[in-house]
Amino acid sequence: RVSSDGKPPKFQPPPKPVIIDRKTQKEEKRFLSPEFIPPRGRTDPLKYYIERKDMIQRRKVFNIPEFYVGHVLAVTTADPCASEKSKRFVGICIQRGGKGLGATFVLRNVIEDQGVEICYELYSPRIQAIEVLKLEKRLDENLMYLRDALPEYSTFDVNMKPVPRMAHEEIPVNKLQVRMKPKPWSKRWERPKYNIKGIKFELPEHKMKAAQKWSQPWLEFDMLREYDTSKIEEKIRKELSEELEK
Amino acid sequence: SITGACGAIQKLTRVRVVDNSALGNTPYHRPPKCIHVYNKTGVGKVGDKILLAIKGEKKKALIVGHKMPGPTMTPRFDSNNVVLIEDNGNPIGTRIKTPIPSTLRRREGEFSKVLAIARNFV
């Protein structure tokens, strides 16, 4: 720059850094466990309100962490017949079902070449601790096809150390394509009804095309099947945050 | 080919013997099949005794796990597992490597010897 009167140019302070406060932005998208959302039906909402109160009471006493299908969890349950009165099971969550207090999740693991699945109830008083060992979402919400996949995809070490979560607020999606055992499967996973993206289908082309015969492309446009949960979710989130602050 | 059954154990179900007995582990051209369930209903669940046809012989066995989902908090196995047993309840094998549901521990009186040779409990 041309300096005036031979003196150094006037000091210009550097531009102020713009701080984007990500935390306040992300807090709006807080996780709501799927068993809080009441199913579509004609039952009195009072029933779900009472159930939610009980669920919140249990959550105050016992911490149920946020987890999705595909996470590797370790659950310790109380068992009178086991040694030391408690039992620990490590496995990958393949399904979350049920609403309200009967919400369940199924953990699967392969121990000594034998596949074992246990269906736990989230709000059962027998559960003493739930730890999330590995945080990882998968491409589907239902990993039942792991039963027909090669056993290496369901084996998890029982003494696995919990993988530390890196940045808060980001759950990585594992785009793993699983290889399957040869064909007679428990369900025909190639059919579009299951809409599975996480399998590497090594089937011939004509079989994949024949499976598309069972596709129902009109289903996504069916207005009677729509269930918009956004307003219900907001109300429940408000309720939850109020109750948990007390 | 063999289809996967999804029910508890009844007559003519093919089972998998999990202990290390000679009868259970020597290969034969026919898989071991259940021919009778010692139960009021003909359906065997975990902890029931059944009659097995192995290698042309009849042998009693104890069910230690089936493919059918049971009550919540109990394990569900990917194969119908069975442990060979004598008439008085003594197991024939000496070791059971596969995991066994700990609900069997409640009936320690009948199955104490089988539980003694088991290694892992789920």
Coordinates of C-alpha atoms in Angstrom, one line a residue:
Chain A
R1 CA 0.0 0.0 0.0
V2 CA 1.1 3.6 -0.6
S3 CA 1.9 5.1 2.8
S4 CA 0.9 8.6 3.5
D5 CA 3.7 11.0 4.6
G6 CA 6.2 8.2 4.7
K7 CA 4.8 6.9 8.0
P8 CA 3.7 3.2 8.3
P9 CA 0.0 2.6 7.3
K10 CA -2.7 3.0 10.0
F11 CA -3.1 0.0 12.2
Q12 CA -6.1 -2.0 11.2
P13 CA -7.2 -4.5 13.7
P14 CA -7.7 -8.1 12.4
P15 CA -11.3 -9.1 11.6
K16 CA -13.2 -10.5 14.6
P17 CA -13.5 -14.4 14.5
V18 CA -17.1 -15.5 13.9
I19 CA -18.0 -18.1 16.6
I20 CA -20.6 -20.5 15.4
D21 CA -22.0 -22.0 18.6
R22 CA -22.8 -25.5 17.5
K23 CA -24.0 -26.7 20.8
T24 CA -27.1 -24.5 20.9
Q25 CA -27.9 -25.5 17.4
K26 CA -27.6 -29.2 18.0
E27 CA -29.5 -29.2 21.3
E28 CA -32.7 -28.8 19.3
K29 CA -32.2 -32.2 17.7
R30 CA -31.8 -34.1 21.0
F31 CA -32.3 -37.8 21.0
L32 CA -35.8 -39.1 21.9
S33 CA -35.9 -42.8 22.6
P34 CA -38.4 -44.5 20.2
E35 CA -40.4 -46.2 22.9
F36 CA -41.7 -42.8 24.2
I37 CA -43.6 -42.1 20.9
P38 CA -47.1 -43.6 21.3
P39 CA -48.3 -45.9 18.5
R40 CA -51.1 -44.9 16.2
G41 CA -54.4 -46.1 17.6
R42 CA -57.6 -45.2 19.4
T43 CA -56.4 -45.8 23.0
D44 CA -56.7 -43.0 25.5
P45 CA -53.6 -40.8 25.6
L46 CA -53.9 -41.0 29.4
K47 CA -52.6 -44.5 29.4
Y48 CA -49.4 -43.4 27.6
Y49 CA -49.1 -40.4 29.9
I50 CA -49.1 -42.6 32.9
E51 CA -46.6 -45.0 31.3
R52 CA -44.3 -42.1 30.4
K53 CA -44.4 -41.0 34.1
D54 CA -43.3 -44.4 35.2
M55 CA -40.6 -44.5 32.5
I56 CA -39.2 -41.2 33.6
Q57 CA -39.2 -42.4 37.2
R58 CA -37.1 -45.4 36.2
R59 CA -34.8 -43.3 34.1
K60 CA -34.1 -41.0 37.1
V61 CA -32.9 -43.9 39.2
F62 CA -31.1 -45.8 36.5
N63 CA -29.3 -44.4 33.5
I64 CA -30.4 -45.7 30.1
P65 CA -27.9 -44.4 27.6
E66 CA -28.8 -43.3 24.1
F67 CA -28.3 -46.2 21.7
Y68 CA -29.4 -47.2 18.2
V69 CA -29.6 -50.5 16.3
G70 CA -26.0 -51.5 15.5
H71 CA -24.4 -50.4 18.8
V72 CA -22.4 -53.0 20.7
L73 CA -23.8 -53.0 24.3
A74 CA -22.8 -54.8 27.5
V75 CA -25.8 -55.5 29.9
T76 CA -25.4 -56.8 33.5
T77 CA -28.6 -58.4 34.8
A78 CA -29.3 -59.7 38.3
D79 CA -29.7 -63.4 38.3
P80 CA -30.3 -65.4 41.5
C81 CA -28.9 -68.6 40.1
A82 CA -25.7 -67.3 38.6
S83 CA -22.5 -67.0 40.6
E84 CA -22.0 -63.5 42.1
K85 CA -25.7 -63.0 41.5
S86 CA -25.2 -61.0 38.2
K87 CA -24.7 -61.9 34.6
R88 CA -22.9 -59.9 31.9
F89 CA -23.8 -60.2 28.2
V90 CA -22.1 -58.4 25.3
G91 CA -23.7 -58.2 21.9
I92 CA -24.8 -56.1 19.0
C93 CA -28.3 -54.6 19.1
I94 CA -30.2 -56.0 16.2
Q95 CA -33.7 -54.8 17.0
R96 CA -35.5 -52.3 19.2
G97 CA -39.2 -53.1 19.7
G98 CA -42.2 -52.4 21.9
K99 CA -43.5 -49.1 23.1
G100 CA -43.9 -47.8 26.7
L101 CA -42.7 -49.8 29.6
G102 CA -42.5 -53.0 27.6
A103 CA -39.8 -51.7 25.3
T104 CA -37.3 -54.4 24.4
F105 CA -34.0 -54.7 22.5
V106 CA -32.3 -57.8 21.2
L107 CA -28.6 -58.3 21.6
R108 CA -26.8 -60.9 19.5
N109 CA -23.3 -62.5 19.9
V110 CA -21.6 -65.6 18.7
I111 CA -20.0 -67.5 21.7
E112 CA -17.9 -70.6 21.0
D113 CA -19.4 -71.0 17.5
Q114 CA -22.9 -70.8 18.8
G115 CA -25.1 -67.8 18.0
V116 CA -26.9 -66.5 21.0
E117 CA -29.6 -63.8 21.1
I118 CA -31.2 -62.3 24.2
C119 CA -34.2 -60.1 24.3
Y120 CA -33.9 -57.6 27.2
E121 CA -36.6 -55.3 28.5
L122 CA -35.3 -51.7 28.9
Y123 CA -37.3 -50.9 32.0
S124 CA -36.9 -54.2 33.8
P125 CA -35.8 -53.9 37.4
R126 CA -33.5 -56.9 36.8
I127 CA -31.1 -54.9 34.7
Q128 CA -28.3 -53.5 36.7
A129 CA -26.2 -51.7 34.1
I130 CA -26.2 -50.9 30.4
E131 CA -22.9 -49.8 28.9
V132 CA -22.4 -48.8 25.3
L133 CA -19.1 -50.3 24.1
K134 CA -19.1 -49.2 20.5
L135 CA -21.2 -46.4 19.0
E136 CA -22.1 -47.1 15.4
K137 CA -25.2 -46.9 13.4
R138 CA -25.8 -49.2 10.5
L139 CA -27.6 -48.7 7.2
D140 CA -30.8 -50.5 8.4
E141 CA -33.0 -50.3 11.5
N142 CA -33.4 -54.1 11.8
L143 CA -30.3 -56.3 11.6
M144 CA -32.2 -59.6 11.8
Y145 CA -30.3 -60.7 8.6
L146 CA -27.2 -61.2 10.8
R147 CA -28.6 -64.6 11.6
D148 CA -28.1 -65.6 8.0
A149 CA -24.8 -63.8 7.6
L150 CA -21.4 -65.3 8.1
P151 CA -20.8 -65.7 11.9
E152 CA -17.7 -63.3 11.8
Y153 CA -20.1 -60.3 11.5
S154 CA -21.8 -61.2 14.8
T155 CA -18.8 -62.1 16.9
F156 CA -17.8 -59.5 19.5
D157 CA -15.2 -60.0 22.2
V158 CA -16.8 -60.3 25.6
N159 CA -14.0 -58.4 27.2
M160 CA -14.1 -55.6 24.7
K161 CA -13.0 -52.2 26.0
P162 CA -15.4 -49.3 25.4
V163 CA -14.4 -47.3 22.4
P164 CA -14.3 -43.6 23.5
R165 CA -16.7 -41.3 21.8
M166 CA -14.7 -38.7 19.8
A167 CA -16.7 -35.5 19.2
H168 CA -19.9 -35.1 21.0
E169 CA -23.0 -35.2 18.8
E170 CA -21.9 -37.3 15.9
I171 CA -22.7 -41.0 15.6
P172 CA -20.8 -42.6 12.7
V173 CA -22.8 -44.7 10.2
N174 CA -21.0 -47.9 9.3
K175 CA -21.7 -48.6 5.7
L176 CA -20.6 -52.2 6.0
Q177 CA -22.1 -54.6 3.4
V178 CA -22.4 -58.0 5.0
R179 CA -21.7 -61.3 3.2
M180 CA -24.3 -64.0 3.6
K181 CA -24.3 -67.8 4.0
P182 CA -25.6 -69.8 1.0
K183 CA -29.2 -69.4 0.2
P184 CA -31.9 -71.0 2.3
W185 CA -32.2 -68.0 4.6
S186 CA -34.8 -67.5 7.4
K187 CA -36.4 -64.7 5.4
R188 CA -36.0 -63.7 1.8
W189 CA -33.9 -60.6 2.5
E190 CA -33.6 -59.7 -1.2
R191 CA -37.2 -58.8 -1.4
P192 CA -38.0 -55.0 -1.5
K193 CA -40.4 -55.5 1.5
Y194 CA -37.4 -55.6 3.9
N195 CA -35.6 -52.8 2.1
I196 CA -32.2 -53.9 3.3
K197 CA -29.2 -51.9 2.2
G198 CA -26.6 -53.5 4.3
I199 CA -26.2 -56.9 2.5
K200 CA -23.8 -57.6 -0.3
F201 CA -26.1 -59.7 -2.5
E202 CA -24.1 -62.1 -4.5
L203 CA -27.2 -63.5 -6.2
P204 CA -27.5 -63.7 -10.0
E205 CA -29.2 -60.8 -11.8
H206 CA -32.3 -62.7 -12.8
K207 CA -33.0 -63.5 -9.2
M208 CA -32.7 -59.9 -8.1
K209 CA -35.1 -58.9 -10.8
A210 CA -37.5 -61.7 -9.9
A211 CA -37.5 -60.4 -6.3
Q212 CA -38.6 -57.0 -7.5
K213 CA -41.9 -58.5 -8.6
W214 CA -43.0 -58.2 -4.9
S215 CA -42.3 -54.5 -4.7
Q216 CA -45.2 -52.3 -3.7
P217 CA -44.3 -48.9 -5.1
W218 CA -47.7 -47.4 -4.1
L219 CA -47.0 -47.9 -0.4
E220 CA -44.9 -44.7 0.0
F221 CA -47.7 -42.6 -1.5
D222 CA -50.4 -44.1 0.7
M223 CA -51.8 -41.2 2.7
L224 CA -53.7 -43.4 5.2
R225 CA -50.4 -44.9 6.4
E226 CA -48.8 -41.6 7.2
Y227 CA -48.1 -41.0 10.8
D228 CA -46.6 -37.6 11.5
T229 CA -44.9 -37.7 14.8
S230 CA -43.2 -34.3 14.8
K231 CA -45.7 -32.5 17.0
I232 CA -46.1 -35.5 19.3
E233 CA -42.4 -35.7 19.7
E234 CA -42.0 -32.0 20.6
K235 CA -44.6 -32.3 23.3
I236 CA -43.0 -35.4 24.7
R237 CA -39.5 -33.7 24.6
K238 CA -40.9 -30.8 26.6
E239 CA -42.4 -33.1 29.1
L240 CA -39.2 -35.1 29.4
S241 CA -37.0 -32.1 29.9
E242 CA -39.3 -30.6 32.5
E243 CA -39.5 -33.9 34.5
L244 CA -35.8 -34.7 34.3
E245 CA -34.9 -31.2 35.7
K246 CA -37.0 -31.7 38.8
Chain B
S1 CA -31.8 -79.4 1.3
I2 CA -32.2 -78.7 5.0
T3 CA -34.6 -75.9 6.0
G4 CA -34.2 -74.1 9.2
A5 CA -36.9 -74.9 11.7
C6 CA -38.2 -72.2 14.0
G7 CA -39.9 -74.1 16.7
A8 CA -39.1 -75.8 20.0
I9 CA -38.2 -79.5 20.0
Q10 CA -40.8 -82.1 19.1
K11 CA -40.9 -85.5 17.4
L12 CA -38.6 -85.8 14.4
T13 CA -36.7 -82.6 15.0
R14 CA -33.0 -82.8 14.1
V15 CA -30.9 -81.7 17.0
R16 CA -27.3 -80.9 17.6
V17 CA -25.4 -82.8 20.3
V18 CA -23.1 -80.3 22.1
D19 CA -21.1 -82.4 24.6
N20 CA -17.9 -84.3 23.7
S21 CA -19.2 -87.8 23.9
A22 CA -18.2 -90.4 21.3
L23 CA -21.8 -91.1 20.3
G24 CA -22.5 -87.4 19.7
N25 CA -19.4 -86.6 17.7
T26 CA -18.8 -89.6 15.4
P27 CA -20.2 -88.8 11.9
Y28 CA -23.1 -90.8 10.7
H29 CA -25.1 -90.5 7.5
R30 CA -28.3 -89.5 9.4
P31 CA -28.5 -86.6 11.9
P32 CA -29.7 -87.3 15.4
K33 CA -33.5 -87.0 15.6
C34 CA -35.9 -86.7 18.5
I35 CA -38.4 -89.6 18.7
H36 CA -40.2 -88.8 21.9
V37 CA -40.6 -85.9 24.4
Y38 CA -41.1 -86.7 28.1
N39 CA -43.6 -84.0 28.6
K40 CA -47.5 -83.7 28.8
T41 CA -47.4 -81.7 25.6
G42 CA -45.3 -83.1 22.9
V43 CA -43.2 -79.9 22.8
G44 CA -39.8 -79.8 24.5
K45 CA -38.4 -76.6 25.9
V46 CA -35.1 -76.0 27.8
G47 CA -34.7 -78.5 30.6
D48 CA -37.0 -81.2 29.2
K49 CA -35.8 -84.8 28.6
I50 CA -36.3 -86.3 25.2
L51 CA -35.5 -89.6 23.5
L52 CA -33.0 -89.4 20.6
A53 CA -32.3 -91.8 17.8
I54 CA -28.5 -91.6 17.2
K55 CA -26.5 -94.1 15.0
G56 CA -29.3 -96.6 15.2
E57 CA -29.5 -96.5 19.0
K58 CA -32.0 -94.9 21.3
K59 CA -30.6 -92.5 23.9
K60 CA -32.1 -90.0 26.3
A61 CA -31.0 -86.4 26.2
L62 CA -31.6 -83.1 27.9
I63 CA -32.5 -80.0 25.9
V64 CA -30.2 -77.1 26.6
G65 CA -31.3 -74.5 24.0
H66 CA -33.6 -74.2 21.1
K67 CA -34.2 -71.8 18.2
M68 CA -37.7 -70.8 19.4
P69 CA -37.8 -67.4 21.3
G70 CA -38.7 -68.0 24.9
P71 CA -39.5 -65.6 27.7
T72 CA -37.6 -62.3 27.7
M73 CA -34.2 -62.3 29.4
T74 CA -33.6 -65.9 28.4
P75 CA -31.2 -66.7 25.6
R76 CA -32.3 -68.0 22.2
F77 CA -29.8 -70.1 20.4
D78 CA -29.2 -70.5 16.6
S79 CA -29.4 -74.3 16.8
N80 CA -31.4 -76.8 18.9
N81 CA -28.8 -78.0 21.4
V82 CA -29.0 -81.2 23.3
V83 CA -26.8 -83.1 25.9
L84 CA -26.8 -86.9 25.9
I85 CA -27.8 -88.4 29.2
E86 CA -28.3 -91.8 30.9
D87 CA -31.6 -93.0 32.4
N88 CA -30.5 -91.9 35.9
G89 CA -29.5 -88.4 34.7
N90 CA -25.7 -88.9 34.4
P91 CA -24.3 -87.2 31.3
I92 CA -22.3 -89.3 28.9
G93 CA -19.8 -86.7 27.8
T94 CA -17.2 -85.0 30.0
R95 CA -17.3 -81.4 28.8
I96 CA -19.8 -78.9 27.3
K97 CA -18.2 -76.0 25.5
T98 CA -21.3 -74.3 24.1
P99 CA -23.0 -71.8 26.4
I100 CA -25.9 -73.0 28.5
P101 CA -28.8 -70.9 29.8
S102 CA -28.4 -70.2 33.5
T103 CA -32.2 -70.9 34.0
L104 CA -31.1 -74.6 34.3
R105 CA -29.3 -73.7 37.5
R106 CA -32.6 -73.3 39.2
R107 CA -33.2 -77.0 38.9
E108 CA -29.9 -78.0 40.4
G109 CA -31.3 -81.1 42.0
E110 CA -32.0 -82.9 38.7
F111 CA -29.2 -81.5 36.5
S112 CA -26.3 -81.0 39.0
K113 CA -24.0 -83.4 37.1
V114 CA -24.8 -81.8 33.7
L115 CA -24.2 -78.3 35.1
A116 CA -20.9 -79.5 36.6
I117 CA -19.5 -80.3 33.2
A118 CA -20.7 -77.1 31.6
R119 CA -18.2 -74.4 31.0
N120 CA -20.0 -71.2 30.0
F121 CA -23.4 -70.0 31.2
V122 CA -25.3 -67.3 29.3

